Amino acid sequence: MEQVYTLKEAAQLLRKAENWLKVNARKNDWGSKLGRTRLFTETHLAEILASGTSQAAHPRKPRPIKAKTPKVVMPNPVAGASVTPLRARPEAARSYGRTA
């Protein structure tokens, strides 16, 4: 009688992620289902290894490489130049739609 493995045990023996095995077992009809549980025998595991499937059922698309934006360097104020200091907005301008 052959040894029977659960999905978790089979994934460990195959050195694959559980989700990879679950998706590919569903897609390729590997293993046997007993209710909601998928079971694998040594014959099933040999079949999986013989199939040579190493790609995921739904391979991910590579992420685009984001271009680095250059840092904006603010010029130093020139000595004697007039610089307007920042001020808070007047209360009337901060009403945000509220009526007094």
XYZ file of C-alpha atoms in Angstrom:
100
model
C 0.000 0.000 0.000
C 1.328 3.392 -0.977
C 1.947 6.228 1.444
C -0.675 9.027 1.200
C 0.361 12.651 1.681
C -1.659 15.783 2.354
C -1.169 18.936 0.307
C 1.149 20.395 2.952
C 3.274 17.243 3.182
C 3.454 16.851 -0.607
C 4.529 20.488 -1.009
C 7.324 19.955 1.523
C 8.507 16.791 -0.259
C 8.465 18.551 -3.641
C 10.056 21.680 -2.145
C 7.305 23.861 -3.578
C 4.909 26.349 -1.997
C 1.555 24.947 -0.916
C -0.279 27.472 -3.079
C 1.789 26.502 -6.130
C 0.897 22.854 -5.634
C -2.769 23.636 -4.983
C -3.134 25.746 -8.153
C -1.192 23.352 -10.388
C -2.894 20.249 -8.957
C -6.270 21.792 -9.777
C -5.098 22.840 -13.253
C -3.336 19.569 -14.177
C -5.636 17.204 -12.262
C -2.890 15.854 -10.033
C -3.679 13.841 -6.929
C -7.015 12.574 -5.684
C -9.790 14.493 -4.000
C -11.489 13.134 -0.940
C -14.218 15.635 -0.169
C -12.489 19.008 -0.106
C -9.082 17.529 0.679
C -6.576 16.818 -2.068
C -4.368 13.808 -1.346
C -1.226 12.657 -3.120
C 0.351 9.222 -3.324
C 3.954 8.427 -4.178
C 2.801 7.705 -7.743
C 1.223 11.168 -7.975
C 4.420 12.801 -6.712
C 6.487 10.867 -9.278
C 4.071 12.029 -11.989
C 4.475 15.650 -10.868
C 8.266 15.350 -10.920
C 8.192 13.651 -14.330
C 6.019 16.405 -15.800
C 8.832 18.884 -15.189
C 6.417 21.697 -14.370
C 8.446 24.316 -12.584
C 6.530 27.389 -13.711
C 3.582 28.685 -11.757
C 0.149 28.263 -13.333
C -0.276 32.027 -13.443
C 3.192 33.582 -13.767
C 3.544 37.099 -12.482
C 4.337 39.919 -14.831
C 7.574 41.708 -13.952
C 7.078 45.068 -12.321
C 8.157 48.075 -14.356
C 11.264 49.785 -13.054
C 10.467 53.241 -11.793
C 12.775 55.996 -12.931
C 14.335 57.830 -10.040
C 13.308 61.439 -9.933
C 16.207 63.819 -9.387
C 16.207 65.726 -6.137
C 15.274 69.349 -6.469
C 17.933 71.550 -4.941
C 16.628 74.894 -3.771
C 19.020 77.756 -4.394
C 20.390 79.523 -1.353
C 18.920 82.987 -0.811
C 21.231 85.732 -1.898
C 22.398 88.001 0.890
C 20.363 91.203 0.913
C 17.595 89.779 -1.315
C 14.074 90.340 -0.130
C 12.389 87.102 0.899
C 8.711 87.148 1.761
C 8.100 85.193 4.971
C 5.296 82.637 4.974
C 2.117 83.554 6.832
C -1.023 81.677 7.795
C -4.109 82.367 5.717
C -6.609 84.807 7.244
C -9.456 83.190 9.180
C -12.028 84.242 6.573
C -10.127 82.424 3.846
C -10.014 79.189 5.947
C -13.766 78.730 6.154
C -13.720 75.531 4.024
C -17.369 76.023 3.133
C -18.539 76.681 6.699
C -20.726 79.664 7.403
C -20.160 81.722 10.481
